[in-house]
PDB file of C-alpha atoms in Angstrom:
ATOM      1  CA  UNK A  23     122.256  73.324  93.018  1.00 48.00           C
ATOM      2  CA  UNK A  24     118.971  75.168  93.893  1.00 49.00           C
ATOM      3  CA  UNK A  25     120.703  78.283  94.183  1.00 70.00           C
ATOM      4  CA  UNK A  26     122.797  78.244  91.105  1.00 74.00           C
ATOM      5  CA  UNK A  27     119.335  77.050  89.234  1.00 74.00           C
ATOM      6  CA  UNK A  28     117.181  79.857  90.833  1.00 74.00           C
ATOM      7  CA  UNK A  29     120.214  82.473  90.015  1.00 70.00           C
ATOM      8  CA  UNK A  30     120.362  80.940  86.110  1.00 79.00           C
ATOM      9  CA  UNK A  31     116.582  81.149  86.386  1.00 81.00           C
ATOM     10  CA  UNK A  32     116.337  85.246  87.301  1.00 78.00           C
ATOM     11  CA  UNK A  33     119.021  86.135  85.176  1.00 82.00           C
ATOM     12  CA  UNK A  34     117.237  84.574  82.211  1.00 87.00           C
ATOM     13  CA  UNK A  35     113.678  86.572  83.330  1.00 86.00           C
ATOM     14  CA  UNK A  36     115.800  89.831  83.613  1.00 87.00           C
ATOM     15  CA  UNK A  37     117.287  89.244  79.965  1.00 91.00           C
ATOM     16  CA  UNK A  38     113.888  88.439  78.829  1.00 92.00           C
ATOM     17  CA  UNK A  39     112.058  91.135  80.115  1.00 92.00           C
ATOM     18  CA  UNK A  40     115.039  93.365  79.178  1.00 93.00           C
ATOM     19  CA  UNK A  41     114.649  92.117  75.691  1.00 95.00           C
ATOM     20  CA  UNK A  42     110.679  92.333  75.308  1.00 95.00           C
ATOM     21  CA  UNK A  43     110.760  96.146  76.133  1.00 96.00           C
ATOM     22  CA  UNK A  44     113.726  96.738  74.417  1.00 96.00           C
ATOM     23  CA  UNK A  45     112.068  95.594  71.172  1.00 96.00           C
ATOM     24  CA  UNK A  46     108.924  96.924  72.149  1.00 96.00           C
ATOM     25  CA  UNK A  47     110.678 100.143  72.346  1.00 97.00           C
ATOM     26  CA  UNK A  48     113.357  99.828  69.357  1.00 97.00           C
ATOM     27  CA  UNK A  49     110.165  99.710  66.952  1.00 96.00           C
ATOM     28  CA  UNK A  50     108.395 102.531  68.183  1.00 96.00           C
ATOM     29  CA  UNK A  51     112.004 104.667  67.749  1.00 96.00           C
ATOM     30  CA  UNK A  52     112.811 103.514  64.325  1.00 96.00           C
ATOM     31  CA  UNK A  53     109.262 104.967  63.962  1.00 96.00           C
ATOM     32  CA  UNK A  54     109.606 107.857  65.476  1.00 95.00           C
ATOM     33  CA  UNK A  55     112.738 108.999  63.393  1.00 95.00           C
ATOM     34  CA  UNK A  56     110.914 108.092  60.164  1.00 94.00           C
ATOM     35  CA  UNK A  57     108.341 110.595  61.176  1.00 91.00           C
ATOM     36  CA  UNK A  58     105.723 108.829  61.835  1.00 90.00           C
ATOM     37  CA  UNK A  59     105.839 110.661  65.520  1.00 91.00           C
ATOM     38  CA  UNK A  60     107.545 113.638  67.150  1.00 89.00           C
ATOM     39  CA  UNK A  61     111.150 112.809  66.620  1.00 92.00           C
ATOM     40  CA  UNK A  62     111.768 113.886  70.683  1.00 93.00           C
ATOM     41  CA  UNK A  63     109.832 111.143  71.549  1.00 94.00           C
ATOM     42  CA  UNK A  64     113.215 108.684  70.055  1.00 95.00           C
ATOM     43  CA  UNK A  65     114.674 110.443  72.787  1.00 96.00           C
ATOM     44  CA  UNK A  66     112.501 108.934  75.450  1.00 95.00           C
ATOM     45  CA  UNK A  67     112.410 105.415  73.308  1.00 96.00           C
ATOM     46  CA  UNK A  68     116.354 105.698  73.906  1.00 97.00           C
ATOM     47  CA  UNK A  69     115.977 106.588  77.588  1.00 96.00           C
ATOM     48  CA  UNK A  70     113.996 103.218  78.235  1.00 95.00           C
ATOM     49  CA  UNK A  71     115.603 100.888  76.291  1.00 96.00           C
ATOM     50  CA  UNK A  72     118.736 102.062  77.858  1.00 96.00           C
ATOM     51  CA  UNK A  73     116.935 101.543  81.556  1.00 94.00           C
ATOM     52  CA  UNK A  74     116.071  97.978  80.463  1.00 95.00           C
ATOM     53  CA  UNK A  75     119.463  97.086  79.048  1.00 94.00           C
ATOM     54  CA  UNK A  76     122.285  98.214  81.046  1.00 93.00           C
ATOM     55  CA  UNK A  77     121.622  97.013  84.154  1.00 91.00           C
ATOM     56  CA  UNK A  78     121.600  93.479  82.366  1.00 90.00           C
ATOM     57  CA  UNK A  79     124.137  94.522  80.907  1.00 90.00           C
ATOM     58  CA  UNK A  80     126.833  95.866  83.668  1.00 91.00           C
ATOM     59  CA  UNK A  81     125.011  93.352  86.098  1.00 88.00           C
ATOM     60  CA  UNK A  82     128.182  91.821  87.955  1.00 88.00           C
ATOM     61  CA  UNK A  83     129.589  95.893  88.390  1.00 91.00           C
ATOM     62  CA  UNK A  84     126.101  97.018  89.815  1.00 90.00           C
ATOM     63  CA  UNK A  85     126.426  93.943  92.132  1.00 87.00           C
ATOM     64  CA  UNK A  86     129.674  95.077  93.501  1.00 90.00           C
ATOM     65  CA  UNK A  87     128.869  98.494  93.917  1.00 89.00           C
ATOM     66  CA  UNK A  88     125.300  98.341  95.618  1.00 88.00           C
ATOM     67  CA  UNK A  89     126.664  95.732  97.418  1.00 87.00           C
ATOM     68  CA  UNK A  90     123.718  94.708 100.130  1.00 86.00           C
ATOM     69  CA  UNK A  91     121.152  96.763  98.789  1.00 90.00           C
ATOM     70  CA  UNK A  92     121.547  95.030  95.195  1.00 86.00           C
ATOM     71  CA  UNK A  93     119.302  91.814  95.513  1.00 86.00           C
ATOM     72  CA  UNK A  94     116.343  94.070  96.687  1.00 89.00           C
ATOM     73  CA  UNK A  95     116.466  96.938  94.204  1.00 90.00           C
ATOM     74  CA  UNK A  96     117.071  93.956  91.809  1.00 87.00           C
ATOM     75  CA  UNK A  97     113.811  92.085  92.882  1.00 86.00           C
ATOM     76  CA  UNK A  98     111.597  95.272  92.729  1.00 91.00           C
ATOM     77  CA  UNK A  99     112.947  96.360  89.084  1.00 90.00           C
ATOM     78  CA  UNK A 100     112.307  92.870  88.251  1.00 88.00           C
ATOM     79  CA  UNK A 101     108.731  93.094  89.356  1.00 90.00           C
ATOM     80  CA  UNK A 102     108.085  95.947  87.881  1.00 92.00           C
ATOM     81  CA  UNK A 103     109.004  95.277  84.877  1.00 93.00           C
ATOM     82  CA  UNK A 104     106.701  92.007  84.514  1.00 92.00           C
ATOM     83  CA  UNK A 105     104.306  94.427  85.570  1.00 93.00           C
ATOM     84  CA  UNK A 106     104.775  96.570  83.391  1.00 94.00           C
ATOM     85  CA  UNK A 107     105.013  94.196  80.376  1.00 95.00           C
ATOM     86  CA  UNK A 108     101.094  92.697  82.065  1.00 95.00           C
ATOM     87  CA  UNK A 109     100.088  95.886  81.720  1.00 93.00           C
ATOM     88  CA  UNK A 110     100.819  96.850  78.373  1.00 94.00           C
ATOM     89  CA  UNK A 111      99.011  93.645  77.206  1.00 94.00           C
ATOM     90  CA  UNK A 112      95.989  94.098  78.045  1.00 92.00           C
ATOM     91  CA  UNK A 113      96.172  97.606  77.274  1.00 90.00           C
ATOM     92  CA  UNK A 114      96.721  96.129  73.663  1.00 92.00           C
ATOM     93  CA  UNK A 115      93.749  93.320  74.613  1.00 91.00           C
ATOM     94  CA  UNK A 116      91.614  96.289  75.777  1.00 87.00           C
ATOM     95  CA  UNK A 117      91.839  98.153  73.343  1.00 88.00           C
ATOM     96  CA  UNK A 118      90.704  95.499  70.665  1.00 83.00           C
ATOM     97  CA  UNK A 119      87.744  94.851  72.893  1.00 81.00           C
ATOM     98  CA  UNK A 120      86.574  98.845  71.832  1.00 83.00           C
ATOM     99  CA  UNK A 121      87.618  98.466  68.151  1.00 84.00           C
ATOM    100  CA  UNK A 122      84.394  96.318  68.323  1.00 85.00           C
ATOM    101  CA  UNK A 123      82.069  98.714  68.807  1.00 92.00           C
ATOM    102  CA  UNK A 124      81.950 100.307  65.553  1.00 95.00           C
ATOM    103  CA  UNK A 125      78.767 102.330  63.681  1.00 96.00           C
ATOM    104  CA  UNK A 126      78.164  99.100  61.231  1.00 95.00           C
ATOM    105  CA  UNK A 127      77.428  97.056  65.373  1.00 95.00           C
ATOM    106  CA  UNK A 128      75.709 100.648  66.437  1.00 95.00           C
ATOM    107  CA  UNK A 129      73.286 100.733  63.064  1.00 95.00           C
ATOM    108  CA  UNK A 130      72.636  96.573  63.575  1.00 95.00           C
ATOM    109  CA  UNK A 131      71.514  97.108  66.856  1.00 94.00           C
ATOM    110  CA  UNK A 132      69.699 100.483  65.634  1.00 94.00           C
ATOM    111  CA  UNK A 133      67.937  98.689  63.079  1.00 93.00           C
ATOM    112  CA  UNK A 134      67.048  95.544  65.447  1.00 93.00           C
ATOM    113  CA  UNK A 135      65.448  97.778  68.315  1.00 91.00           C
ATOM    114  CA  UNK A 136      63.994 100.374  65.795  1.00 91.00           C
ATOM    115  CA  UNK A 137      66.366 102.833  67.157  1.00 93.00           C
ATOM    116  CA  UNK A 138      66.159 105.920  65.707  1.00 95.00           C
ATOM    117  CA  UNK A 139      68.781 108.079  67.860  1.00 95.00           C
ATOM    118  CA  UNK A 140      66.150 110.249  69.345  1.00 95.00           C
ATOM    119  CA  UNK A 141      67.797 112.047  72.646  1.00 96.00           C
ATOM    120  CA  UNK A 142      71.078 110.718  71.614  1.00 97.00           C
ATOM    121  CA  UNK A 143      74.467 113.339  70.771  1.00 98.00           C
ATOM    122  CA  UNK A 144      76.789 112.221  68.821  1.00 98.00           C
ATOM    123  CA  UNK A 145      80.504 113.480  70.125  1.00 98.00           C
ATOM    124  CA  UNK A 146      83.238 113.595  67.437  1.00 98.00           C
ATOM    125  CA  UNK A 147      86.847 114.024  69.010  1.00 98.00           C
ATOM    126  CA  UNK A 148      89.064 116.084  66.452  1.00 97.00           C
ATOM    127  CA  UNK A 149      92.774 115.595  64.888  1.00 95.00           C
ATOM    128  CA  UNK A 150      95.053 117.604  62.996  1.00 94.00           C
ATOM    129  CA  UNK A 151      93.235 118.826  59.686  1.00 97.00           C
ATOM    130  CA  UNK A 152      95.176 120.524  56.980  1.00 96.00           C
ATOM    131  CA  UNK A 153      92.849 123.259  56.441  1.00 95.00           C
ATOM    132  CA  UNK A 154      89.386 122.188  55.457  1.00 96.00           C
ATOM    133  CA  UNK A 155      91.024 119.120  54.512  1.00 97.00           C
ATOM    134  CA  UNK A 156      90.819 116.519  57.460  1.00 97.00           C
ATOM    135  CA  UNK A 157      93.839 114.453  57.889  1.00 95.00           C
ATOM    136  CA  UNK A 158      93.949 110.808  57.435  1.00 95.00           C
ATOM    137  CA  UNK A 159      92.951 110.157  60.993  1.00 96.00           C
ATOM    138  CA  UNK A 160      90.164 113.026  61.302  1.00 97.00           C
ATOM    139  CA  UNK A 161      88.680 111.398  58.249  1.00 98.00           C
ATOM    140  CA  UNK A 162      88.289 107.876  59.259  1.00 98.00           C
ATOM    141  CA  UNK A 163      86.684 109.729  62.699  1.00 98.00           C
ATOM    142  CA  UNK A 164      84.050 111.605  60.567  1.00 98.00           C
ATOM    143  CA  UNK A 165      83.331 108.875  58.116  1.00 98.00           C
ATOM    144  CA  UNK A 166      82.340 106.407  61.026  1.00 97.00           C
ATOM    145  CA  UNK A 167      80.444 109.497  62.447  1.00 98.00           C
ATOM    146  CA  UNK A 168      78.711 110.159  59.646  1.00 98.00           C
ATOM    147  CA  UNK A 169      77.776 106.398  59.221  1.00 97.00           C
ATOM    148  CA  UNK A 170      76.070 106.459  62.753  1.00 97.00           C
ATOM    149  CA  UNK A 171      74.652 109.298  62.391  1.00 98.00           C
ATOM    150  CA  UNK A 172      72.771 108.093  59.106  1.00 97.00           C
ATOM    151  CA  UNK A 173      71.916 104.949  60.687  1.00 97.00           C
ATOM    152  CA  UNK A 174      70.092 107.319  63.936  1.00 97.00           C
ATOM    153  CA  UNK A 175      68.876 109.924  61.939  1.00 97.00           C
ATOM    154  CA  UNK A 176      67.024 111.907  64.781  1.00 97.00           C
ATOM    155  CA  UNK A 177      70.241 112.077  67.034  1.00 98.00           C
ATOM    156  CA  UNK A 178      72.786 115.105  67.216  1.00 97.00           C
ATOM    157  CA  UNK A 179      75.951 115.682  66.664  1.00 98.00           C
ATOM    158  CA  UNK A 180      78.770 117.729  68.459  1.00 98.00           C
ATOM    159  CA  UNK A 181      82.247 117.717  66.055  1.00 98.00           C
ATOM    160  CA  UNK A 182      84.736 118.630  68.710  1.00 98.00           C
ATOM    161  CA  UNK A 183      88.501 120.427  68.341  1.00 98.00           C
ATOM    162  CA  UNK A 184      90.440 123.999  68.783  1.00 97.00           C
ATOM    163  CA  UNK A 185      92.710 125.105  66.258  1.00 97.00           C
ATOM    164  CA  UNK A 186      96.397 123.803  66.778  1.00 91.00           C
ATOM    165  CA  UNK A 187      99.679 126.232  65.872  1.00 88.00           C
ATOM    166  CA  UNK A 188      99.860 124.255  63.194  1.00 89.00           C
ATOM    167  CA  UNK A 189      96.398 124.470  62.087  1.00 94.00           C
ATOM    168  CA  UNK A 190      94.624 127.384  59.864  1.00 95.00           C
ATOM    169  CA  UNK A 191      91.146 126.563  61.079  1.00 97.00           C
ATOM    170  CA  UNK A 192      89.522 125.226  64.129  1.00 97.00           C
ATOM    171  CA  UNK A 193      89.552 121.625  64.082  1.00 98.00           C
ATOM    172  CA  UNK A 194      85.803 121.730  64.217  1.00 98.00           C
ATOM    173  CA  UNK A 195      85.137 124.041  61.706  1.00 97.00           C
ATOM    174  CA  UNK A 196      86.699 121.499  59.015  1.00 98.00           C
ATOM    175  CA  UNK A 197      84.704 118.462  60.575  1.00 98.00           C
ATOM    176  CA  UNK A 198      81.413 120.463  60.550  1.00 98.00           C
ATOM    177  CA  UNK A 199      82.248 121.464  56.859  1.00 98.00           C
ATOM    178  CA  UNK A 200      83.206 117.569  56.205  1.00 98.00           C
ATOM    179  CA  UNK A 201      80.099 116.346  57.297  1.00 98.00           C
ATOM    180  CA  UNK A 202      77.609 118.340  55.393  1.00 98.00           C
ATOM    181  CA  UNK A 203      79.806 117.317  52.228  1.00 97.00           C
ATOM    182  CA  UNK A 204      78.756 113.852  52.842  1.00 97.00           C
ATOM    183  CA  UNK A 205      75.232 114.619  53.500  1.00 97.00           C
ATOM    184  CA  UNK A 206      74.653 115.177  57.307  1.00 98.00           C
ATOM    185  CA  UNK A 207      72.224 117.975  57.552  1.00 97.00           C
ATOM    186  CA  UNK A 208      73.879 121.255  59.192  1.00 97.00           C
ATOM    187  CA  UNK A 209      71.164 121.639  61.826  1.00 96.00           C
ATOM    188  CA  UNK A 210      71.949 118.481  63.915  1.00 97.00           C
ATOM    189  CA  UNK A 211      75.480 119.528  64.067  1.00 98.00           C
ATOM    190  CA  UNK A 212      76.978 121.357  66.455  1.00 98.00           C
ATOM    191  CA  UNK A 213      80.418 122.998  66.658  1.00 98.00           C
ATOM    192  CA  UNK A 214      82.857 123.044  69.700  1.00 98.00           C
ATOM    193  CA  UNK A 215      85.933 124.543  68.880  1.00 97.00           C
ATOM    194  CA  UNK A 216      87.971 126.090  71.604  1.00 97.00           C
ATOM    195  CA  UNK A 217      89.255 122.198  72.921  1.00 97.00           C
ATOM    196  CA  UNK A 218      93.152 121.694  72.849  1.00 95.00           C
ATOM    197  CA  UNK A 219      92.776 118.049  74.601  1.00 93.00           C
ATOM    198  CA  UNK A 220      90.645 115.106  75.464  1.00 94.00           C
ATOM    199  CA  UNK A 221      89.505 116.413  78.740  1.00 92.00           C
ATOM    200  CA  UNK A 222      89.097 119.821  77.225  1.00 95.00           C
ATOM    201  CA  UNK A 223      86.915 117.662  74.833  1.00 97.00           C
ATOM    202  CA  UNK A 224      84.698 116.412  77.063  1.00 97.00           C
ATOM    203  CA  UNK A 225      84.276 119.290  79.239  1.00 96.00           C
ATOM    204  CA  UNK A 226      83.224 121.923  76.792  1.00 98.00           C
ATOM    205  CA  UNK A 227      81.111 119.684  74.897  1.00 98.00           C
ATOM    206  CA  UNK A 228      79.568 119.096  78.396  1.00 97.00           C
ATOM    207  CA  UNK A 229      79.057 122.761  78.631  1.00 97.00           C
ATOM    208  CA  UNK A 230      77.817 123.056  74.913  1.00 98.00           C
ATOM    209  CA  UNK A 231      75.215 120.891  75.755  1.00 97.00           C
ATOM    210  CA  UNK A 232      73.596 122.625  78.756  1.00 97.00           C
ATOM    211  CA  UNK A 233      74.049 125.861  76.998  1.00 97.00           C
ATOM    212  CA  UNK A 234      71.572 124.824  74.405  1.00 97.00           C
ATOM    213  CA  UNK A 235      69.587 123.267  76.951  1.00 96.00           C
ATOM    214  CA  UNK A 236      70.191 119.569  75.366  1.00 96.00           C
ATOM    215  CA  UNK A 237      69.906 116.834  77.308  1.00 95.00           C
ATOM    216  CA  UNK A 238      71.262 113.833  76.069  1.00 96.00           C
ATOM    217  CA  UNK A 239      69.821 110.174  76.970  1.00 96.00           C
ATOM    218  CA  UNK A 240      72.835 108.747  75.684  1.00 97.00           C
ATOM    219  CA  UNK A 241      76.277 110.008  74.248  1.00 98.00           C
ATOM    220  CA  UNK A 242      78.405 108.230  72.345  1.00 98.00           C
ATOM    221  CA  UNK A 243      81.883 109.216  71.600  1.00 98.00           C
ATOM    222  CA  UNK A 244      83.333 108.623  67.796  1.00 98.00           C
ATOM    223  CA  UNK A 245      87.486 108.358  67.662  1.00 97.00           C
ATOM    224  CA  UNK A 246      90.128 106.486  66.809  1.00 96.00           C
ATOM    225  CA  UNK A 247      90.308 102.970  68.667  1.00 93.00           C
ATOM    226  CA  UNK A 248      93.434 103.663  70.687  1.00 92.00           C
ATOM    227  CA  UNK A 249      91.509 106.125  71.957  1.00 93.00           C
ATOM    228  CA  UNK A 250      88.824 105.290  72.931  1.00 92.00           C
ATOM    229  CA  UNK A 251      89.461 103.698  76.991  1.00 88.00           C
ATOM    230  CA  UNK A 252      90.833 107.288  78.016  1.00 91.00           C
ATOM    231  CA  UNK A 253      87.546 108.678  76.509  1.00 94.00           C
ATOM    232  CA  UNK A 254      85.604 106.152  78.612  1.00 92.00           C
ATOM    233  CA  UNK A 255      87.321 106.947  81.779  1.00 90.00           C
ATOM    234  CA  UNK A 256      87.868 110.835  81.218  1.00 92.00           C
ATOM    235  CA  UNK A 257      83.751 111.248  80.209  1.00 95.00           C
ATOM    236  CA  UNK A 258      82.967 109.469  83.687  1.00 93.00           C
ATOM    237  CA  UNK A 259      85.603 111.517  85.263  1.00 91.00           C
ATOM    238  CA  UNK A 260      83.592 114.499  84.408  1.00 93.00           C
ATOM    239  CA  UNK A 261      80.368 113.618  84.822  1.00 95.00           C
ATOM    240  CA  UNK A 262      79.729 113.112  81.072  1.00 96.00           C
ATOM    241  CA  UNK A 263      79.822 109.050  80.667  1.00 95.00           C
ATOM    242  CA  UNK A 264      79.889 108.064  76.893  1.00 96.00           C
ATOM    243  CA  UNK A 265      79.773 104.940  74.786  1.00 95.00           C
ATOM    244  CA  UNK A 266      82.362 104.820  72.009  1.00 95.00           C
ATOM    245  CA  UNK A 267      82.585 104.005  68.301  1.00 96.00           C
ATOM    246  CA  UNK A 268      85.455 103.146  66.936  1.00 95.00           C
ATOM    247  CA  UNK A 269      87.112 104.523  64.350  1.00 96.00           C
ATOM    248  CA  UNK A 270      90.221 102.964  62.129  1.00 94.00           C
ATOM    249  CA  UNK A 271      94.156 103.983  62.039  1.00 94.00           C
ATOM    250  CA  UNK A 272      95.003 104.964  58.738  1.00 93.00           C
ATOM    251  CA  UNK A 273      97.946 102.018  58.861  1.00 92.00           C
ATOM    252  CA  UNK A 274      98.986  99.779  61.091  1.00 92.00           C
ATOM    253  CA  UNK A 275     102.327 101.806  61.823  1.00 94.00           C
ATOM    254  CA  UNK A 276     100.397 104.494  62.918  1.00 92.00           C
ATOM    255  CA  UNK A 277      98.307 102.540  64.570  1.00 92.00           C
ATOM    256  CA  UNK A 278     101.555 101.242  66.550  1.00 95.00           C
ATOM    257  CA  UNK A 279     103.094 104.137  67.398  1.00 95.00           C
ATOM    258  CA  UNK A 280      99.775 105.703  68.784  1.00 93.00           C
ATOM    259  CA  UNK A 281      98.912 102.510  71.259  1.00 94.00           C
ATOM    260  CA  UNK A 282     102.957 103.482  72.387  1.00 94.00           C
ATOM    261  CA  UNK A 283     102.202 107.004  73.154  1.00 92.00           C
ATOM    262  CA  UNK A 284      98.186 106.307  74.047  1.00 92.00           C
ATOM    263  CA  UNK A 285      99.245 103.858  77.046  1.00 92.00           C
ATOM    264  CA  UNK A 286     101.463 106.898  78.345  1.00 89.00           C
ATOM    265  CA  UNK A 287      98.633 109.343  77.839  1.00 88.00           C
ATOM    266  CA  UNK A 288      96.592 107.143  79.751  1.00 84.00           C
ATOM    267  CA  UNK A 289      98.625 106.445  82.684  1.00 85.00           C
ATOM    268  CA  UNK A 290      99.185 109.927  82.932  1.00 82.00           C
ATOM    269  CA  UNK A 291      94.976 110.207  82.886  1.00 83.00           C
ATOM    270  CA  UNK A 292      95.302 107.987  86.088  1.00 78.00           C
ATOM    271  CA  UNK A 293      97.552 110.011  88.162  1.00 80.00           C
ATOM    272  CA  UNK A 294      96.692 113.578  87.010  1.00 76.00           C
ATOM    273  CA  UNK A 295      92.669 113.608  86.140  1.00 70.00           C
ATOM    274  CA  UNK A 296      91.757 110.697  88.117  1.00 65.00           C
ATOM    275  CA  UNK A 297      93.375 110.904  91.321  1.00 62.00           C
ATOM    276  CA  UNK A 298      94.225 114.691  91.517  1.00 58.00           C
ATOM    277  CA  UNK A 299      90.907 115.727  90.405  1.00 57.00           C
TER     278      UNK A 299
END
């Protein structure tokens, strides 16, 4: 009776989990072929879902065929799948921890310490811009920028971004231009614009900075929420630790699809700039 209950009882956490992630995944697919992503990602979206669900699935043929070796392999899957699924949670929880720290928290704080930014750099992470027309994204970054920046009005900022292929001007060339338009003086900005990635990001703005002899007391990073916990981990990674403000998703489907492909860019952070570094 124990046995058939504990059997009834793992077949009913595989099918579960199975389900979860399937879902999870299904979403970010339907997504991803109404453009909202690259439609090769649906290709990987298909590639998990169909790693969650056939072995549930064809369950009693993958019994008879791995014979021995099935309850193991079946026990390890299982686990790391729940671990997954932990994982991904407080990702999601993590992530709505640094959505906190926006410029209205940074100017409260400014204005309750008398704060005025002095010895602080601003570091604005770039996006695709369409021209000198940010996209939605890049815009929500340089509006909560330029917020900050007019609530510390002696600190400096550093817009930060290459030019893509699919880009006519450096990403930081259009944020630069974007923030004068709204009234942040050209002087305290500074342009890096040779960075094709977040680490690239850091690392040249890291190099900006000592080659006009700046030396920050505090840095604090300005991009989209999702991003922000690989920004945190990459700036102390190379020796350029940052604060963040957090800037919104232009929708909440957007918002979705980058937390699916953010959580993948960051456990690819772990295992490429972390430990290989």
């Amino acid at each position: 009776m124990k046995t058939e209950l504990s059997i009834k009882l793992n077949k009913a956490i595989d099918v579960a989990a199975a389900a979860i992630v399937s879902l999870y995944y299904f979403v970010y697919l339907v997504l991803c072929l109404a453009g909202y992503d690259l439609r090769i990602m649906s290709l990987f979206a298909l590639a998990v879902m169909a790693v969650m669900i056939l072995p549930v699935v064809f369950r009693k043929k993958l019994k008879t065929k791995l014979g021995g070796a099935y309850f193991p392999l079946k026990l390890i899957f299982t686990i790391l799948t729940i671990l997954y699924i932990i994982s991904v949670v407080i990702f999601w929880c993590y992530i709505g921890l640094d959505a906190r720290r926006d410029a209205a928290s940074y100017a409260a704080a400014a204005e309750s310490f008398h704060d005025d930014g002095s010895g602080t750099v601003v570091v604005v992470f770039g996006c695709h811009t369409d021209g000198y027309t940010p996209g939605p994204t890049l815009k929500l970054r340089l509006d909560e920028a330029a917020e900050l920046l007019e609530a510390l009005p002696d600190a400096i900022c550093v817009v930060s971004g290459g030019q893509g292929s699919n880009e006519t001007v450096a990403e930081a060339v259009s944020m630069k231009a974007y923030l004068e338009e709204v009234g942040i003086d050209a002087e305290r900005i500074y342009a890096e614009d040779e960075s094709h990635s977040t680490s690239e990001n850091i690392r040249f703005t890291k190099e900006l900075l000592i080659k006009n002899s700046i030396e920050p007391v505090r840095v604090i990073g300005v991009s989209t929420a999702f991003h922000l916990p690989r920004i945190e981990v990459l700036s102390r990674v190379y020796d350029l630790p940052m604060e963040v403000c957090a800037a919104k998703s232009p929708d909440n489907l957007s918002y979705y699809v980058s937390m699916v492909r953010e959580y993948l860019s960051f456990i690819k952070l772990l295992l490429v700039d972390v430990i290989l570094n």
